[in-house]
Coordinates of C-alpha atoms in Angstrom, one line a residue:
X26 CA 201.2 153.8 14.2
X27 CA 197.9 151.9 14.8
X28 CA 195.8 151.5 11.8
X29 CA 192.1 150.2 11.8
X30 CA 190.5 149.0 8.6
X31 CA 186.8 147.6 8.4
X32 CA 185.5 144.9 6.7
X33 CA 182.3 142.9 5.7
X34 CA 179.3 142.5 3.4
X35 CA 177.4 146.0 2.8
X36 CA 174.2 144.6 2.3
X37 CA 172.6 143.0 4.5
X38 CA 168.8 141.8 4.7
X39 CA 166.5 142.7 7.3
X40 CA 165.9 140.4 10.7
X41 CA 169.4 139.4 9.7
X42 CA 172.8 139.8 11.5
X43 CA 175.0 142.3 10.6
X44 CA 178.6 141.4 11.0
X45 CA 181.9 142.9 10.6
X46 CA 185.6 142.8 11.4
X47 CA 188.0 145.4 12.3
X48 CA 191.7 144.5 11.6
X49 CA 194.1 146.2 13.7
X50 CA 197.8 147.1 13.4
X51 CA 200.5 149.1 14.1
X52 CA 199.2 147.9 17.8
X53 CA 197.9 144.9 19.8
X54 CA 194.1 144.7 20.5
X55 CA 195.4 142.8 24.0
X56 CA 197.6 146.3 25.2
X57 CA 196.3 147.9 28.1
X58 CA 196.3 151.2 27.0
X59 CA 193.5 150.7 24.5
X60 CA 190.1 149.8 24.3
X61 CA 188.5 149.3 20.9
X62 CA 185.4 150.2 19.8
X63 CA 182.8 150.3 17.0
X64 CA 180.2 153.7 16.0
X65 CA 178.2 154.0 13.2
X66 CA 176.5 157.7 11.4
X67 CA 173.7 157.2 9.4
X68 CA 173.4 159.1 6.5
X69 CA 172.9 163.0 7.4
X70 CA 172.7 161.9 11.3
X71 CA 174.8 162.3 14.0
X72 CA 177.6 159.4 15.7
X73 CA 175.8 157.1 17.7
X74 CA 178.4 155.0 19.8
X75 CA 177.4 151.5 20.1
X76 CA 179.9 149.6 22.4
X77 CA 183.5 148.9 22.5
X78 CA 186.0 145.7 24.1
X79 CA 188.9 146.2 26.4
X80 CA 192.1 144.3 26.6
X81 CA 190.9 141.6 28.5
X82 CA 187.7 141.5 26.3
X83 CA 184.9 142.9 28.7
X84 CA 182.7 144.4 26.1
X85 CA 180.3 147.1 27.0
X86 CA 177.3 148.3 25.0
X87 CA 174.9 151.6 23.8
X88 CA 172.0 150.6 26.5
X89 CA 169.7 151.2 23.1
X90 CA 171.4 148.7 21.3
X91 CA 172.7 145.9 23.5
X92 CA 170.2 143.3 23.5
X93 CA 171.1 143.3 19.5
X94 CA 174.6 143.6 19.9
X95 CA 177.6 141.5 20.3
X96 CA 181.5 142.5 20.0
X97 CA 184.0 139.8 20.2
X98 CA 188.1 140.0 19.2
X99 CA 190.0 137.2 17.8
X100 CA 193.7 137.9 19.4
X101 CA 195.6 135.4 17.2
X102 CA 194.7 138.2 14.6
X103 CA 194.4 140.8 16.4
X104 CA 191.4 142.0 15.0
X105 CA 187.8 142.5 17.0
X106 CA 184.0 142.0 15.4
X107 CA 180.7 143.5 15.7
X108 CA 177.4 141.5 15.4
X109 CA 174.5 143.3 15.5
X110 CA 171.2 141.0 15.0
X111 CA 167.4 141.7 13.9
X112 CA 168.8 144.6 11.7
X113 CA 166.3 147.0 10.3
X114 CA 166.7 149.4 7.5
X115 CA 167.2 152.0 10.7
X116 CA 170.6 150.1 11.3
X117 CA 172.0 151.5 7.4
X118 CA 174.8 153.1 8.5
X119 CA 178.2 153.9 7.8
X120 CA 180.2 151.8 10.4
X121 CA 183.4 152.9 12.0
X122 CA 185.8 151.2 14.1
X123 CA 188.6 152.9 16.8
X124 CA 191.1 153.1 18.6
X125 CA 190.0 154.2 22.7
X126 CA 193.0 156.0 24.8
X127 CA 192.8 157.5 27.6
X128 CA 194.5 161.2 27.0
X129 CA 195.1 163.6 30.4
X130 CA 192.1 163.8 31.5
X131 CA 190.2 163.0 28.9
X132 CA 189.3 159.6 26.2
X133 CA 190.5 159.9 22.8
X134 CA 188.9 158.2 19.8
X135 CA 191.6 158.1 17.7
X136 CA 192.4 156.9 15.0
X137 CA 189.2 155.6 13.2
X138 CA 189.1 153.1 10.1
X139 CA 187.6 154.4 6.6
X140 CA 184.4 153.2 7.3
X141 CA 182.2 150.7 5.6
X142 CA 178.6 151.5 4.0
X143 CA 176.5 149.0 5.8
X144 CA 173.0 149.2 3.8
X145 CA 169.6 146.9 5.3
X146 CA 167.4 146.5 2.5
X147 CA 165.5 143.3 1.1

């Protein structure tokens, strides 16, 4: 079963880069089946997705976040990153990554790690 777990400093400074690395098992980042992806939910607001990587690692981005963003993947580990740069205190967050099937009809975010407490503050 594919597990996701998150990882990275939690505070981070403002106009700095946040960075963070999922580590993936239970299932290769390079199957076809899956895209993996990153979201964040600051505190008492909604998910906000902000991009994801597929197998071959095309990444694809929230339009309101991509000229901040990059995702990248490291195969040899199969684990995948998430750099977001000029953070503000806007970007504290909680930060998820997932797990993206395609279900049916439908795409499936599923499973999700814990979560990491990513806090901007000087």
């Amino acid at each position: 079963q594919v597990q996701l777990q998150e990882s990275g400093p939690g505070l981070v400074e403002p106009s700095q880069t946040l960075s963070l690395t999922c580590a993936v098992s239970g299932g290769s980042i390079t199957n076809n089946n899956y895209y993996w992806t990153w979201i964040r939910q600051p505190l008492g607001k909604g998910l906000e997705w902000i991009g994801y990587i597929t197998d071959r690692g095309t990444t694809y981005y929230s339009p309101s976040l991509k000229s901040r963003t990059s995702i990248s993947r490291d195969t040899a580990n199969n684990q995948f990153s998430l750099q977001l740069s000029s953070v503000l205190p806007e970007d504290t967050a909680v930060y998820y990554c997932a797990k993206l099937e395609k279900q049916d009809d439908d795409y499936v975010i599923a499973p999700w790690g814990q979560g990491t407490q990513v806090t901007v503050s000087s």
